[in-house]
Tab-separated table of C-alpha atoms and ligand atoms in Angstrom:
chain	number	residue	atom	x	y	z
M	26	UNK	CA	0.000	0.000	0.000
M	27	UNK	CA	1.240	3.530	-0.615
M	28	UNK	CA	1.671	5.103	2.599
M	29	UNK	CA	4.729	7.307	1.755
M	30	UNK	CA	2.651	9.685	0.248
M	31	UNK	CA	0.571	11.756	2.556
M	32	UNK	CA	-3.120	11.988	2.285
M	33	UNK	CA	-4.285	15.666	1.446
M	34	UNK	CA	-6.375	16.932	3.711
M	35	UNK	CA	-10.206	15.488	3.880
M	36	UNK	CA	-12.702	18.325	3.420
M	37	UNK	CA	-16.082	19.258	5.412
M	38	UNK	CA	-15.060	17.978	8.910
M	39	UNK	CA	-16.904	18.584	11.701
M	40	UNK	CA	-16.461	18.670	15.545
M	41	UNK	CA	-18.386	16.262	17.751
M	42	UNK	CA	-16.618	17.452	21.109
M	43	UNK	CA	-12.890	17.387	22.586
M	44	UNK	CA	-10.800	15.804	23.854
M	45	UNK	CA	-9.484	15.468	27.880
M	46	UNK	CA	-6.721	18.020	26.649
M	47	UNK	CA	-8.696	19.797	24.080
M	48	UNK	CA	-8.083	18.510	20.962
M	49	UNK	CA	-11.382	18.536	18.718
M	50	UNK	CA	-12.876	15.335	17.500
M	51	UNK	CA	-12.848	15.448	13.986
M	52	UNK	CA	-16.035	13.462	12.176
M	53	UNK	CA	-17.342	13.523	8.297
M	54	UNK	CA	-19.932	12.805	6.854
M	55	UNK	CA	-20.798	10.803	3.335
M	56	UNK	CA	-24.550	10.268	2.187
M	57	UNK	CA	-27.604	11.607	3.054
M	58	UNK	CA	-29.641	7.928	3.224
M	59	UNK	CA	-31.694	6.836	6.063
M	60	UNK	CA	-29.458	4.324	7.194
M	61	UNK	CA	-26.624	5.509	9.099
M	62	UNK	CA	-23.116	4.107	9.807
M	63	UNK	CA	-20.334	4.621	11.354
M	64	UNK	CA	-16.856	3.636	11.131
M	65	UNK	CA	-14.074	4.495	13.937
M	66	UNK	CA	-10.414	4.746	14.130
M	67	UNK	CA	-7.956	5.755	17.072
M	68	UNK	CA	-9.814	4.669	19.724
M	69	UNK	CA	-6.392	3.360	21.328
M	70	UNK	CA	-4.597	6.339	20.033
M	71	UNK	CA	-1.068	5.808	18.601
M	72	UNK	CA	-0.579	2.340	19.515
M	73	UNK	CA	-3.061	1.613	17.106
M	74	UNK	CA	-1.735	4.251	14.798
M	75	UNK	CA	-2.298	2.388	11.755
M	76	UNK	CA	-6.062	2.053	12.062
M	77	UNK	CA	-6.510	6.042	11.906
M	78	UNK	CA	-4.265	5.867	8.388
M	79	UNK	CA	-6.839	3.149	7.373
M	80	UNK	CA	-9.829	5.335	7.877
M	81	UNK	CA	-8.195	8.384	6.848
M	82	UNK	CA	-7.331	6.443	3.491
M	83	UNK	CA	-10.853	5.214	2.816
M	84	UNK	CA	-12.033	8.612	3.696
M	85	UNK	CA	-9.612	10.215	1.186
M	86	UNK	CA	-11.195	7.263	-1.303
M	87	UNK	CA	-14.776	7.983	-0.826
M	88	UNK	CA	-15.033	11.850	-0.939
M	89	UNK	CA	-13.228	11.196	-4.408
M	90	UNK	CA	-15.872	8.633	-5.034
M	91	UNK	CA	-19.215	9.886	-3.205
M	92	UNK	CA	-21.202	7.880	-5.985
M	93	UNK	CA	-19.879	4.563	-3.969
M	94	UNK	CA	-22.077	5.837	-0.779
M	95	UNK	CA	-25.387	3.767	-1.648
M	96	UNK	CA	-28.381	6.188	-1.696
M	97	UNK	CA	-29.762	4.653	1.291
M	98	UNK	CA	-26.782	5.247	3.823
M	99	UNK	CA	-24.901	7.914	5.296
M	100	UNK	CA	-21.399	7.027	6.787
M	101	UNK	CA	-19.790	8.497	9.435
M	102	UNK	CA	-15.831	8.850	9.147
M	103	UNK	CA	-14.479	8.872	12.458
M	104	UNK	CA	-10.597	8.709	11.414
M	105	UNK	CA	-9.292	9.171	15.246
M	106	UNK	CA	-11.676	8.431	18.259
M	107	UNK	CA	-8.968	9.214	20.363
M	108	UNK	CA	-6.479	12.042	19.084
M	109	UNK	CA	-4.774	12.538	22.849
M	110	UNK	CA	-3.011	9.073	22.438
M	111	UNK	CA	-2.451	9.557	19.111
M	112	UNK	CA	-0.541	12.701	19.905
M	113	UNK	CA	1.386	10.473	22.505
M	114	UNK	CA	2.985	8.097	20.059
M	115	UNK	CA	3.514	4.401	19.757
M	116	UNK	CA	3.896	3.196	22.976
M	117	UNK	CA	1.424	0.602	24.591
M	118	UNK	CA	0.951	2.582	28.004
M	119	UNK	CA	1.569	6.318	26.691
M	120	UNK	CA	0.297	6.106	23.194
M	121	UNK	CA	-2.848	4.043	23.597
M	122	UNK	CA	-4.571	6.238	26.713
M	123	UNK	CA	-6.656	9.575	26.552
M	124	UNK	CA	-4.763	12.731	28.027
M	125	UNK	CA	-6.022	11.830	31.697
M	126	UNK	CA	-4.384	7.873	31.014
M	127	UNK	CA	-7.882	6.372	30.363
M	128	UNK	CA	-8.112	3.121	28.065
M	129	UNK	CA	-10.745	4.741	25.977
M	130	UNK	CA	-12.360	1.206	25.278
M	131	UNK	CA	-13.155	-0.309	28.822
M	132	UNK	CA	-14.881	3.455	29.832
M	133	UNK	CA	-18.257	2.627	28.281
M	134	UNK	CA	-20.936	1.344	30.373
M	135	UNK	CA	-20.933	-2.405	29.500
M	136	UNK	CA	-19.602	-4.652	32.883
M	137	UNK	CA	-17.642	-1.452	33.657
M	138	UNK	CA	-14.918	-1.752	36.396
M	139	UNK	CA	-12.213	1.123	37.447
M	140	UNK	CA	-8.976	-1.863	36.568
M	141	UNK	CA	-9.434	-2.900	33.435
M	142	UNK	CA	-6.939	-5.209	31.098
M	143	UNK	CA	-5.117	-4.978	28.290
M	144	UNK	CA	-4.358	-8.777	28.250
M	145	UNK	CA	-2.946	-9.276	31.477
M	146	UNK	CA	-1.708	-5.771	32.064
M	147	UNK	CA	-4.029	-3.602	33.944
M	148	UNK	CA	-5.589	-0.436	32.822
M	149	UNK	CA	-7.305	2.598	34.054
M	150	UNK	CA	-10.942	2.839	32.790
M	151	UNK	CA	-11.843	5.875	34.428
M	152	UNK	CA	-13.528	7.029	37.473
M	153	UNK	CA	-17.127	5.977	36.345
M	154	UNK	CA	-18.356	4.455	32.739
M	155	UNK	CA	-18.526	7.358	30.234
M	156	UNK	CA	-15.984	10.088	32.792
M	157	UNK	CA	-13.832	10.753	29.590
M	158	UNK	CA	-15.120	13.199	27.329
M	159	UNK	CA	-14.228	11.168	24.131
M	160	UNK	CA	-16.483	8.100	24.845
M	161	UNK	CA	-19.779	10.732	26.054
M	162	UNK	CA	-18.821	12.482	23.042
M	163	UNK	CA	-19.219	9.097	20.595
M	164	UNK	CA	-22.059	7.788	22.760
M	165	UNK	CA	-23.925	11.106	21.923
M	166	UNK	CA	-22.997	11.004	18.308
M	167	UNK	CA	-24.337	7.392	17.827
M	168	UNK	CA	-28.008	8.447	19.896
M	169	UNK	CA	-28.248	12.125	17.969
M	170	UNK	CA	-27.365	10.412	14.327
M	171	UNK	CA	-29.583	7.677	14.809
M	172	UNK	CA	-26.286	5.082	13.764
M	173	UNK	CA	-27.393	1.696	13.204
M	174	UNK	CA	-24.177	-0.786	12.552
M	175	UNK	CA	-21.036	0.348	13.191
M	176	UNK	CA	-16.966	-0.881	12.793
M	177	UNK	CA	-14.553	0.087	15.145
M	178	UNK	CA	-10.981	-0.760	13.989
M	179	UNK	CA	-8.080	-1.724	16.203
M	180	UNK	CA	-4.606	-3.534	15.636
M	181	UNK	CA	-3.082	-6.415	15.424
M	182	UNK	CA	-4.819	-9.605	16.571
M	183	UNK	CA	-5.812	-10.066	12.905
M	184	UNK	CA	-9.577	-11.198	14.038
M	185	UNK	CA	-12.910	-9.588	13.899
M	186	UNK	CA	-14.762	-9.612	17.594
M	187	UNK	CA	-18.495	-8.894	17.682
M	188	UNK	CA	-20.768	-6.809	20.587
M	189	UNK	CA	-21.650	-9.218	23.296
M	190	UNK	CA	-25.695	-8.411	22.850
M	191	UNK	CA	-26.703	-10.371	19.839
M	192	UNK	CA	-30.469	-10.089	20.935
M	193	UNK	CA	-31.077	-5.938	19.477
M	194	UNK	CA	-29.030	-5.614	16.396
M	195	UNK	CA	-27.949	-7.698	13.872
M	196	UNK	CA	-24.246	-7.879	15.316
M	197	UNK	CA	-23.729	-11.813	14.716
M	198	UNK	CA	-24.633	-11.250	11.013
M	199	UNK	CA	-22.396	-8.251	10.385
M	200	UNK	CA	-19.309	-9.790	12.147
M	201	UNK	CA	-20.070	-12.908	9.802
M	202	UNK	CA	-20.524	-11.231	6.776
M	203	UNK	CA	-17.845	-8.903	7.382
M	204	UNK	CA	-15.834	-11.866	7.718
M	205	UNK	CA	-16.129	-13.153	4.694
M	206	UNK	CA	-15.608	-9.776	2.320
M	207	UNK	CA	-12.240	-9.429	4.294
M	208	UNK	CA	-11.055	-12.768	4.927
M	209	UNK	CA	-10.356	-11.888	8.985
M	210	UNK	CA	-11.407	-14.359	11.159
M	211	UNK	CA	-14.660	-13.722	13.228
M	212	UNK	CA	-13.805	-15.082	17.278
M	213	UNK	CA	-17.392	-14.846	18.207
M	214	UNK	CA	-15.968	-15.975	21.678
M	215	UNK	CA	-13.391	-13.168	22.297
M	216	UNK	CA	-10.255	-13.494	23.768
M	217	UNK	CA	-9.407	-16.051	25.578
M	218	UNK	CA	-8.133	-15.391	28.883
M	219	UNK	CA	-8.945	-11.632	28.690
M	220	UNK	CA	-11.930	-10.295	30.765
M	221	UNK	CA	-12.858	-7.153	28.672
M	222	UNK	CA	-15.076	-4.662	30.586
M	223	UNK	CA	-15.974	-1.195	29.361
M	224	UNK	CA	-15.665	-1.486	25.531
M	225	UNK	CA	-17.540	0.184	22.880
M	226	UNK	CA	-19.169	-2.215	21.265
M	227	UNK	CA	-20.219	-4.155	23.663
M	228	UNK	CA	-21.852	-1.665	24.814
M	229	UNK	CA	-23.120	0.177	21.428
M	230	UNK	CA	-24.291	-3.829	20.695
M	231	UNK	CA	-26.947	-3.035	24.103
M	232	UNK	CA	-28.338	-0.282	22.361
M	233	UNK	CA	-29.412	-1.896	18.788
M	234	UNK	CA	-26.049	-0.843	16.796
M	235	UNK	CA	-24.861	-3.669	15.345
M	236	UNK	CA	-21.239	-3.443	16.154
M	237	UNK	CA	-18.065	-5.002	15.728
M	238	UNK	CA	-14.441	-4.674	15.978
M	239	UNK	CA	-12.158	-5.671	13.391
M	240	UNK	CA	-8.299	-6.014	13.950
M	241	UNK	CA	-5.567	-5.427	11.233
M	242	UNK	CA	-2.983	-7.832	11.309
M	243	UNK	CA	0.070	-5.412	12.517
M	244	UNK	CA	0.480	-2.106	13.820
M	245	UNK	CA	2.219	-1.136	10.766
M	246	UNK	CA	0.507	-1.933	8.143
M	247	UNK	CA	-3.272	-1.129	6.703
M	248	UNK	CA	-4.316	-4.300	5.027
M	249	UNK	CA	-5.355	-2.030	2.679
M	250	UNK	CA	-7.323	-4.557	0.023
M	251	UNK	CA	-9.269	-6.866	1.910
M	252	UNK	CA	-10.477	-3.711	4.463
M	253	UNK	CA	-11.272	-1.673	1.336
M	254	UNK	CA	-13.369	-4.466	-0.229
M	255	UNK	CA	-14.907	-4.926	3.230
M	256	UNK	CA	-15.820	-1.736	3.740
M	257	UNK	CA	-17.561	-1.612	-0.108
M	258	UNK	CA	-19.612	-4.390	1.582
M	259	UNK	CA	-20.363	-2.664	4.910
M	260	UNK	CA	-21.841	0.253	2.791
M	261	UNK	CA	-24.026	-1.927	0.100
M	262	UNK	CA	-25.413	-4.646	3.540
M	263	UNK	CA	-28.850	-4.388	4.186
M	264	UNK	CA	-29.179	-3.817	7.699
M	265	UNK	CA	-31.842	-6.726	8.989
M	266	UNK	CA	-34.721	-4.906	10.836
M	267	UNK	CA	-34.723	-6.359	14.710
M	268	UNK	CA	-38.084	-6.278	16.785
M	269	UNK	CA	-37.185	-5.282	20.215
M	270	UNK	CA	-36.269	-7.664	22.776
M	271	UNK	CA	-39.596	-7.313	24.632
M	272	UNK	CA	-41.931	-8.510	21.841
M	273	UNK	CA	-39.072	-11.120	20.341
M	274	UNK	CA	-39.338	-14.542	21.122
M	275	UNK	CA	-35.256	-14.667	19.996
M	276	UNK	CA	-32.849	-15.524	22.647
M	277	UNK	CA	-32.091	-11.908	24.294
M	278	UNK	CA	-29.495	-13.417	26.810
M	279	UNK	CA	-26.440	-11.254	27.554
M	280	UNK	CA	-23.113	-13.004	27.238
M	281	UNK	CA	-19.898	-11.756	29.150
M	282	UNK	CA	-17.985	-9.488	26.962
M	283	UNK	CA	-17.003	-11.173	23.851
M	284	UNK	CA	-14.920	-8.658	22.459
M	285	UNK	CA	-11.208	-7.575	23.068
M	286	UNK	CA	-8.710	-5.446	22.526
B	316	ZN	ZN1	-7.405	-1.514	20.287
């Protein structure tokens, strides 16, 4: 993939809040369809540096192709969900926090707890579920813009992981169908070993967005082909309508967390 070159800049962003030290929180968006989508880099700053060139790449794609946005949709471009850590650089403790040293992804309100892990390593996820501006500031975006099915990317297990509540959105169908445009793996399972508490899509999955995390290989490179013909079939899926839980007769049990990193 060509990453020498830099990107020029995207056009028509817009702020959705800022950052714990004040950095806005850049957002675009493509379409004007009913059905709205998101997709998310930088949640784990620069650690995962690599995911916010992905989205900032397919961003730089699509506003040279709007005519590849299906009528019915309008994406969301959230290149970098986290642009403190992103400021901070590569490293795993430094680089992958907010500005206060919050995981970003185990402060949502989904089986929160204040420790947190990154594997084994422990992690700060904030005084309270949602205490970091950055996650309120996404939470609110998805509930005002109505989102319906949503990829977050992170690096490098190489796997996609799914939202734990299969029972309000269609989250078991868009992991497997986003497994096989891209060729990633989907661990509907999790990680083994790891207790994940806090993270988006688990809870975004609570809420009826279909959600799901996919994870590039390395935290060098983009996997530029396979995400880019995954993300042509993210944007042409037809999301399946869900009754709510209350009048389904579907299983609506809630699994532990079943996503990861
Ligand atoms: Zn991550």
């Amino acid at each position: 993939p060509p990453l020498a070159t830099p990107l020029p800049e995207p056009t028509n962003p817009f702020t959705y809040g800022l950052s714990f030290t004040g950095r806005p929180l850049w957002a675009y968006r493509l379409g004007d369809g009913p059905s709205a989508r998101a997709i998310v880099g930088g949640i784990h700053g620069g650690y995962e540096g690599d995911t916010v060139t992905l989205v900032r790449r397919m961003l730089h794609y699509l506003q040279a192709r709007p005519d590849l946005i299906p009528a019915d949709v309008t994406l969301y471009v959230i290149p970098c969900a986290n642009p403190d850590g992103y400021a901070a650089g590569s490293d795993v403790e430094t680089g992958r926090v907010n500005g206060r040293g919050v995981d970003l992804n185990r402060n949502w309100d989904y089986h929160w707890q204040m420790t947190a892990t990154h594997g084994t390593r422990p992690v700060f996820a904030g005084s309270e579920p949602f205490s970091e501006p950055e996650t309120r500031a996404l939470r609110d975006l998805f509930a005002e813009r109505g989102i319906e099915a949503t990829i977050f990317y992170h690096s490098a297990l190489g796997s996609i992981f799914s939202g734990a509540d299969r029972s309000r959105a269609a989250t078991f169908e868009l992991a497997e169908m986003m497994a096989q445009a891209t060729g990633y793996p989907h661990a509907p399972e999790g990680i083994r070993g790891q207790i994940t508490t806090g993270d988006a899509v688990d809870y975004l999955s609570t809420v009826g967005v279909a959600a799901i995390e996919i994870e590039l290989t390395t935290h060098e490179g983009i996997d530029w082909e396979r995400n880019w013909r995954g993300l042509r079939a993210f944007l042409d899926w037809d999301v399946p309508v869900y009754s709510s839980p209350s009048s389904s007769s579907s299983s609506s049990s809630i699994s532990n967390s079943t996503s990861s990193s």
